[in-house]
């Protein structure tokens, strides 16, 4: 496919993250490369924000690169076809006419079907028809693909969209968070909170700040903050097995073509600590994997076994504190019989004199009524879902 050909890509994301994904695309666009390896000269793409995703009109080579750069997206889906359909014969015809042999490198497909408010609403039958239609052309598709490709068929109000997943594994899997604690935070959610903390702050400011996670678990927040500006190349993306995938993306020297990627991390230093020594060990092992995959200059990260509620006040210079405490569990604070989110937030303020304090908490009435720590004011409260649980991200800034 010619580089100038504009394709439609649907970037799926968590509900409420659409604006953040669009902002990420705008930031990443000038950092990308053309199919010849030169810096991207294409204008910003046309974007349409939906519910749970963003539709992007972009050249193939640029649309596929969104996989490398987007930190809050779930998947990048390449739109193969879109058509009105109200009966199965037409669905069969449309699926069969898609030029599968132009991009599939093998006859295997995993169908993902969803239908709502449409004449065709039997998802099992829709999948059967798609499978039967594809079987008519599958014998002509030659290749040595190692895995099946995933095709998403969505029918809503009788409008059918057929999309090929270019991402493979969910994009929150960066390739270094291999060891997890009991209730891990998805990297996409971690990135979202960090971006919300950084909103409006210039790089010259954040690069003077120490990023602290006092309940670091296996290190997700710290490592996400350290890698926020770095694209993720070292991963098995589904599009790398497509026939029409630009060859440059399969080159072992791909990274060297990206001349405009920031060489340093967003923050000056990173410190994560946790009361659980086992998860600190996991965080250190994840850091070792992280450092083997990314080249970040002057990166300073440390993970330690420590209790937030023990010890004296820390003097670290400008500090931003971000924490994801365990939900529904009690944190035993000396002098208190019961868990207190208020005490948790106040302790972060007292111990670090943090300029900003972010915390992810269960979205319950008691949490909504939390007061800002003394000397602080609430800047943001953002609700979203974490693994099916409704949560609230609270951000406080020092007055």
CSV table of C-alpha atoms in Angstrom, one decimal, residues 197-392:
chain,number,residue,atom,x,y,z
A,197,UNK,CA,-0.4,15.2,37.1
A,198,UNK,CA,1.9,16.6,34.4
A,199,UNK,CA,-0.8,18.6,32.6
A,200,UNK,CA,0.4,22.2,32.1
A,201,UNK,CA,3.9,21.6,33.6
A,202,UNK,CA,6.8,22.3,31.2
A,203,UNK,CA,9.5,19.7,30.9
A,204,UNK,CA,12.0,22.2,32.4
A,205,UNK,CA,9.8,22.0,35.6
A,206,UNK,CA,9.2,18.2,35.8
A,207,UNK,CA,12.9,17.5,35.2
A,208,UNK,CA,13.6,19.1,38.6
A,209,UNK,CA,11.1,16.9,40.4
A,210,UNK,CA,11.6,13.6,42.3
A,211,UNK,CA,8.7,11.2,41.5
A,212,UNK,CA,7.7,9.2,44.6
A,213,UNK,CA,5.4,6.2,44.9
A,214,UNK,CA,5.2,5.2,48.6
A,215,UNK,CA,3.2,2.1,47.9
A,216,UNK,CA,5.0,1.0,44.7
A,217,UNK,CA,4.0,-2.7,44.6
A,218,UNK,CA,5.8,-4.2,41.6
A,219,UNK,CA,6.8,-0.7,40.3
A,220,UNK,CA,4.1,0.1,37.7
A,221,UNK,CA,3.7,3.8,38.4
A,222,UNK,CA,7.4,4.4,38.7
A,223,UNK,CA,8.4,2.6,35.5
A,224,UNK,CA,5.5,4.1,33.6
A,225,UNK,CA,6.6,7.6,34.7
A,226,UNK,CA,10.2,6.8,33.7
A,227,UNK,CA,9.1,5.6,30.2
A,228,UNK,CA,6.4,8.1,29.5
A,229,UNK,CA,8.3,9.8,26.7
A,230,UNK,CA,9.7,6.6,25.2
A,231,UNK,CA,8.0,4.6,22.4
A,232,UNK,CA,7.8,0.8,22.9
A,233,UNK,CA,9.4,-1.0,20.0
A,234,UNK,CA,10.6,-4.2,21.6
A,235,UNK,CA,7.2,-6.0,21.5
A,236,UNK,CA,5.5,-8.5,19.2
A,237,UNK,CA,2.9,-6.4,17.3
A,238,UNK,CA,0.3,-8.2,15.2
A,239,UNK,CA,0.9,-5.9,12.2
A,240,UNK,CA,4.5,-7.1,11.9
A,241,UNK,CA,3.1,-10.3,10.3
A,242,UNK,CA,1.0,-8.5,7.7
A,243,UNK,CA,2.1,-8.7,4.1
A,244,UNK,CA,1.7,-5.0,3.6
A,245,UNK,CA,3.5,-4.0,6.8
A,246,UNK,CA,6.3,-1.5,5.8
A,247,UNK,CA,9.6,-3.3,5.9
A,248,UNK,CA,11.2,-0.5,7.9
A,249,UNK,CA,9.3,-1.7,11.0
A,250,UNK,CA,10.9,-5.1,10.8
A,251,UNK,CA,14.4,-3.7,10.7
A,252,UNK,CA,16.6,-4.4,13.8
A,253,UNK,CA,17.8,-0.8,13.3
A,254,UNK,CA,14.3,0.7,13.5
A,255,UNK,CA,15.0,2.7,16.6
A,256,UNK,CA,17.9,4.6,15.0
A,257,UNK,CA,15.5,6.3,12.6
A,258,UNK,CA,13.7,8.2,15.4
A,259,UNK,CA,15.9,11.2,15.8
A,260,UNK,CA,13.4,13.4,17.8
A,261,UNK,CA,12.6,11.1,20.7
A,262,UNK,CA,13.5,12.7,24.1
A,263,UNK,CA,16.7,11.0,25.4
A,264,UNK,CA,15.9,11.7,29.1
A,265,UNK,CA,13.1,10.7,31.4
A,266,UNK,CA,10.3,13.2,32.4
A,267,UNK,CA,11.4,13.5,36.1
A,268,UNK,CA,14.8,14.1,37.7
A,269,UNK,CA,14.8,10.9,39.9
A,270,UNK,CA,12.3,8.1,40.8
A,271,UNK,CA,11.8,6.5,44.2
A,272,UNK,CA,9.4,3.7,44.9
A,273,UNK,CA,9.1,1.9,48.2
A,274,UNK,CA,6.7,-0.6,49.8
A,275,UNK,CA,6.1,-2.3,53.1
A,276,UNK,CA,6.1,-5.7,51.3
A,277,UNK,CA,9.6,-6.9,50.6
A,278,UNK,CA,8.4,-9.5,48.1
A,279,UNK,CA,6.9,-6.9,45.7
A,280,UNK,CA,9.9,-4.7,46.1
A,281,UNK,CA,12.0,-7.6,44.8
A,282,UNK,CA,9.6,-7.9,41.9
A,283,UNK,CA,9.9,-4.2,41.2
A,284,UNK,CA,13.7,-4.4,41.0
A,285,UNK,CA,13.5,-7.3,38.6
A,286,UNK,CA,11.0,-5.4,36.4
A,287,UNK,CA,13.5,-2.5,36.5
A,288,UNK,CA,16.3,-4.7,35.2
A,289,UNK,CA,14.0,-5.8,32.3
A,290,UNK,CA,13.0,-2.2,31.7
A,291,UNK,CA,16.7,-1.1,31.5
A,292,UNK,CA,17.5,-3.9,29.0
A,293,UNK,CA,14.7,-2.7,26.6
A,294,UNK,CA,14.9,1.1,26.8
A,295,UNK,CA,17.8,3.5,26.5
A,296,UNK,CA,17.1,6.4,28.8
A,297,UNK,CA,20.0,8.7,29.6
A,298,UNK,CA,20.8,9.5,33.2
A,299,UNK,CA,17.9,7.4,34.5
A,300,UNK,CA,17.9,7.3,38.3
A,301,UNK,CA,15.4,4.8,39.8
A,302,UNK,CA,15.5,3.0,43.1
A,303,UNK,CA,13.1,0.6,44.9
A,304,UNK,CA,13.3,0.1,48.6
A,305,UNK,CA,11.5,-1.9,51.4
A,306,UNK,CA,10.1,0.8,53.6
A,307,UNK,CA,6.9,1.8,55.4
A,308,UNK,CA,5.4,5.2,54.6
A,309,UNK,CA,4.2,5.6,58.2
A,310,UNK,CA,7.7,5.0,59.6
A,311,UNK,CA,10.7,7.2,59.7
A,312,UNK,CA,11.3,10.9,59.6
A,313,UNK,CA,10.5,13.6,57.1
A,314,UNK,CA,12.4,13.3,53.8
A,315,UNK,CA,14.2,16.2,52.2
A,316,UNK,CA,14.3,15.5,48.5
A,317,UNK,CA,13.7,18.9,46.9
A,318,UNK,CA,10.6,19.2,44.7
A,319,UNK,CA,8.5,16.1,45.1
A,320,UNK,CA,5.4,14.7,43.3
A,321,UNK,CA,3.8,11.8,45.1
A,322,UNK,CA,1.5,9.3,43.4
A,323,UNK,CA,0.1,6.2,45.1
A,324,UNK,CA,-2.3,3.4,44.4
A,325,UNK,CA,-3.0,1.9,47.9
A,326,UNK,CA,-4.6,-1.5,48.2
A,327,UNK,CA,-8.4,-1.2,48.1
A,328,UNK,CA,-10.5,-2.7,50.9
A,329,UNK,CA,-7.5,-3.5,53.0
A,330,UNK,CA,-6.5,-1.8,56.2
A,331,UNK,CA,-3.2,0.0,56.5
A,332,UNK,CA,-2.2,-0.2,60.1
A,333,UNK,CA,-1.2,3.2,61.3
A,334,UNK,CA,0.3,3.6,64.8
A,335,UNK,CA,-2.3,5.1,67.1
A,336,UNK,CA,-5.2,4.4,64.8
A,337,UNK,CA,-7.4,1.3,65.0
A,338,UNK,CA,-8.9,1.7,61.5
A,339,UNK,CA,-7.7,2.4,58.1
A,340,UNK,CA,-7.8,6.1,57.2
A,341,UNK,CA,-7.4,7.5,53.6
A,342,UNK,CA,-7.2,10.9,55.2
A,343,UNK,CA,-4.2,9.9,57.3
A,344,UNK,CA,-2.6,8.3,54.2
A,345,UNK,CA,-2.9,11.6,52.2
A,346,UNK,CA,-1.8,13.7,55.1
A,347,UNK,CA,1.3,11.5,55.7
A,348,UNK,CA,2.4,11.9,52.1
A,349,UNK,CA,2.1,15.7,52.5
A,350,UNK,CA,3.9,15.7,55.8
A,351,UNK,CA,6.7,13.3,55.0
A,352,UNK,CA,7.7,14.8,51.6
A,353,UNK,CA,6.3,18.4,51.6
A,354,UNK,CA,5.2,17.3,48.1
A,355,UNK,CA,4.2,19.9,45.6
A,356,UNK,CA,1.6,17.5,44.2
A,357,UNK,CA,-0.1,14.5,45.7
A,358,UNK,CA,-2.1,12.0,43.6
A,359,UNK,CA,-3.9,9.0,44.9
A,360,UNK,CA,-6.2,6.4,43.3
A,361,UNK,CA,-9.0,5.3,45.7
A,362,UNK,CA,-12.3,3.3,45.7
A,363,UNK,CA,-15.0,5.5,44.3
A,364,UNK,CA,-17.1,5.6,47.5
A,365,UNK,CA,-18.9,8.4,49.3
A,366,UNK,CA,-16.3,8.4,52.0
A,367,UNK,CA,-13.6,8.9,49.5
A,368,UNK,CA,-15.5,11.7,47.7
A,369,UNK,CA,-15.7,13.6,51.0
A,370,UNK,CA,-12.0,13.5,51.7
A,371,UNK,CA,-10.5,16.8,52.6
A,372,UNK,CA,-7.3,18.2,51.1
A,373,UNK,CA,-4.3,17.8,53.4
A,374,UNK,CA,-3.5,20.9,55.4
A,375,UNK,CA,-1.8,23.5,53.2
A,376,UNK,CA,-3.2,21.9,50.0
A,377,UNK,CA,-6.2,22.2,47.7
A,378,UNK,CA,-7.9,19.7,45.5
A,379,UNK,CA,-7.1,20.2,41.8
A,380,UNK,CA,-8.8,17.2,40.2
A,381,UNK,CA,-11.1,14.3,40.9
A,382,UNK,CA,-11.5,11.9,38.0
A,383,UNK,CA,-13.6,8.8,38.0
A,384,UNK,CA,-12.9,5.7,35.9
A,385,UNK,CA,-12.8,1.9,36.1
A,386,UNK,CA,-9.8,-0.2,37.2
A,387,UNK,CA,-10.3,-3.9,36.5
A,388,UNK,CA,-14.1,-3.5,36.8
A,389,UNK,CA,-13.9,-1.5,40.0
A,390,UNK,CA,-15.1,2.1,40.0
A,391,UNK,CA,-12.2,4.2,41.3
A,392,UNK,CA,-11.5,7.9,41.8
